[in-house]
């Protein structure tokens, strides 16, 4: 017998809604006590602020070439000096924040979207569908992530769009495995059996009742994968397979700076510091999320 959504919602045990509310309240109280994670969150917010207001913050045009001012050391006019084409390093770093964050967020969105869908369906329906999906995931996991990304970018061509696709593809298995395991646990709970007995469809159970209750590990994984995605994108650009000139991407700037590492070290120093601080910020923030969302952690 089929029951409309209103009836299902009225029949939904209050326990499900109260558990969600208490979980997020407890998470906030725990996370607030983790000072290192709070610092990581501030670092992320700072870079997001820089990315959003890049045109207002950059003192110079990041693409303007002035050969007469090439390889100038840091000064009052150029706080981080100029590169081998006379472009302002600070302005390029500021605009590069947009590229690095964009690549990270888009790549992780691709990986999370497909990984979550595959994991939910594999965990809920099981049987032959679970077998097929997980064997595909096992094949992807057989390749080291950066090696798989290199192969995809080499096949598609070197540019940022293909870098996003490549990093997204090698992020899919991590999300699929985590979501599948969480789905297997949640679908055994009593309230899922109650909802199923009311005639709710499988898709409604998956997306309305299971998915909201497995968000915790997904959020943690997204945060940690952002750090990996940004670092991987910088690595591919460093190798010449990512951002192409004259885009001010941090990995490409670092690659350009290595040619002047001993004569003008700041060209490689500043992009390297930007990559490191942002990646560390995401990592400590993700660790804080994991600790706050894990009920086994004592605070």
CSV table of C-alpha atoms in Angstrom, one decimal, residues 67-180:
chain,number,residue,atom,x,y,z
A,67,UNK,CA,60.1,43.7,-19.0
A,68,UNK,CA,61.9,46.7,-17.6
A,69,UNK,CA,60.8,45.7,-14.1
A,70,UNK,CA,61.5,42.0,-14.4
A,71,UNK,CA,62.9,40.0,-11.4
A,72,UNK,CA,62.7,43.0,-9.0
A,73,UNK,CA,63.0,42.2,-5.3
A,74,UNK,CA,60.2,43.0,-2.9
A,75,UNK,CA,59.7,46.7,-2.5
A,76,UNK,CA,57.1,49.3,-1.5
A,77,UNK,CA,55.6,49.2,-5.0
A,78,UNK,CA,55.8,45.4,-5.5
A,79,UNK,CA,55.5,43.9,-2.0
A,80,UNK,CA,56.5,40.4,-3.3
A,81,UNK,CA,58.6,41.5,-6.2
A,82,UNK,CA,58.1,40.8,-9.9
A,83,UNK,CA,58.6,37.7,-12.0
A,84,UNK,CA,60.7,37.2,-15.1
A,85,UNK,CA,58.2,39.1,-17.2
A,86,UNK,CA,57.8,42.0,-14.8
A,87,UNK,CA,54.4,41.0,-13.5
A,88,UNK,CA,53.5,41.7,-9.9
A,89,UNK,CA,53.9,38.5,-7.8
A,90,UNK,CA,51.4,39.6,-5.1
A,91,UNK,CA,48.7,40.3,-7.7
A,92,UNK,CA,49.2,37.0,-9.4
A,93,UNK,CA,49.1,35.2,-6.0
A,94,UNK,CA,45.8,36.9,-5.1
A,95,UNK,CA,44.2,36.0,-8.5
A,96,UNK,CA,45.7,32.5,-8.2
A,97,UNK,CA,43.7,32.0,-5.0
A,98,UNK,CA,40.6,32.0,-7.2
A,99,UNK,CA,42.0,29.4,-9.5
A,100,UNK,CA,43.3,27.1,-6.8
A,101,UNK,CA,40.0,27.2,-4.8
A,102,UNK,CA,37.9,26.8,-7.9
A,103,UNK,CA,39.8,23.7,-9.0
A,104,UNK,CA,39.6,22.2,-5.6
A,105,UNK,CA,35.9,22.8,-5.1
A,106,UNK,CA,34.9,21.7,-8.6
A,107,UNK,CA,37.0,18.6,-8.5
A,108,UNK,CA,35.7,17.6,-5.1
A,109,UNK,CA,32.2,18.3,-6.2
A,110,UNK,CA,32.6,15.9,-9.1
A,111,UNK,CA,34.1,13.2,-6.9
A,112,UNK,CA,31.5,13.7,-4.2
A,113,UNK,CA,28.5,13.8,-6.5
A,114,UNK,CA,29.3,10.5,-8.3
A,115,UNK,CA,30.8,8.8,-5.3
A,116,UNK,CA,27.8,9.6,-3.1
A,117,UNK,CA,25.3,8.3,-5.7
A,118,UNK,CA,27.3,5.1,-6.3
A,119,UNK,CA,27.8,4.5,-2.6
A,120,UNK,CA,24.1,5.1,-1.7
A,121,UNK,CA,22.8,2.7,-4.4
A,122,UNK,CA,25.4,0.1,-3.7
A,123,UNK,CA,24.8,0.2,0.1
A,124,UNK,CA,21.0,0.3,-0.1
A,125,UNK,CA,20.2,-2.2,-2.9
A,126,UNK,CA,23.2,-4.5,-2.4
A,127,UNK,CA,23.3,-7.8,-4.3
A,128,UNK,CA,24.5,-7.7,-7.9
A,129,UNK,CA,24.4,-3.9,-8.1
A,130,UNK,CA,26.7,-3.6,-5.1
A,131,UNK,CA,29.1,-6.2,-6.7
A,132,UNK,CA,29.3,-4.3,-10.0
A,133,UNK,CA,29.8,-0.9,-8.4
A,134,UNK,CA,32.4,-2.0,-5.9
A,135,UNK,CA,34.4,-3.9,-8.5
A,136,UNK,CA,34.6,-0.7,-10.6
A,137,UNK,CA,35.7,1.2,-7.5
A,138,UNK,CA,38.3,-1.5,-6.8
A,139,UNK,CA,39.7,-1.0,-10.3
A,140,UNK,CA,40.0,2.8,-9.7
A,141,UNK,CA,41.6,2.2,-6.3
A,142,UNK,CA,44.2,0.0,-8.0
A,143,UNK,CA,45.9,3.1,-9.5
A,144,UNK,CA,47.6,5.7,-7.3
A,145,UNK,CA,45.5,8.9,-7.4
A,146,UNK,CA,48.1,11.2,-8.9
A,147,UNK,CA,49.1,8.5,-11.5
A,148,UNK,CA,45.5,8.2,-12.6
A,149,UNK,CA,45.1,11.9,-12.8
A,150,UNK,CA,48.3,12.1,-14.9
A,151,UNK,CA,46.9,9.5,-17.3
A,152,UNK,CA,43.6,11.3,-17.7
A,153,UNK,CA,45.1,14.7,-18.2
A,154,UNK,CA,47.6,13.3,-20.7
A,155,UNK,CA,44.7,11.7,-22.6
A,156,UNK,CA,42.4,14.8,-22.5
A,157,UNK,CA,45.0,17.5,-22.8
A,158,UNK,CA,46.8,19.9,-20.4
A,159,UNK,CA,44.3,22.6,-19.1
A,160,UNK,CA,42.5,23.3,-15.8
A,161,UNK,CA,39.2,21.9,-16.9
A,162,UNK,CA,40.8,18.5,-17.5
A,163,UNK,CA,42.7,18.7,-14.2
A,164,UNK,CA,39.3,19.2,-12.4
A,165,UNK,CA,37.9,16.1,-14.2
A,166,UNK,CA,41.0,14.0,-13.5
A,167,UNK,CA,41.1,14.9,-9.8
A,168,UNK,CA,37.3,14.4,-9.5
A,169,UNK,CA,37.6,10.9,-11.0
A,170,UNK,CA,40.3,9.7,-8.6
A,171,UNK,CA,38.2,11.2,-5.7
A,172,UNK,CA,35.1,9.1,-6.5
A,173,UNK,CA,36.3,5.8,-4.9
A,174,UNK,CA,37.0,7.4,-1.5
A,175,UNK,CA,33.5,8.9,-1.3
A,176,UNK,CA,31.8,5.7,-2.7
A,177,UNK,CA,33.4,3.5,0.0
A,178,UNK,CA,32.6,5.8,2.9
A,179,UNK,CA,29.0,6.4,1.8
A,180,UNK,CA,28.4,2.7,1.1
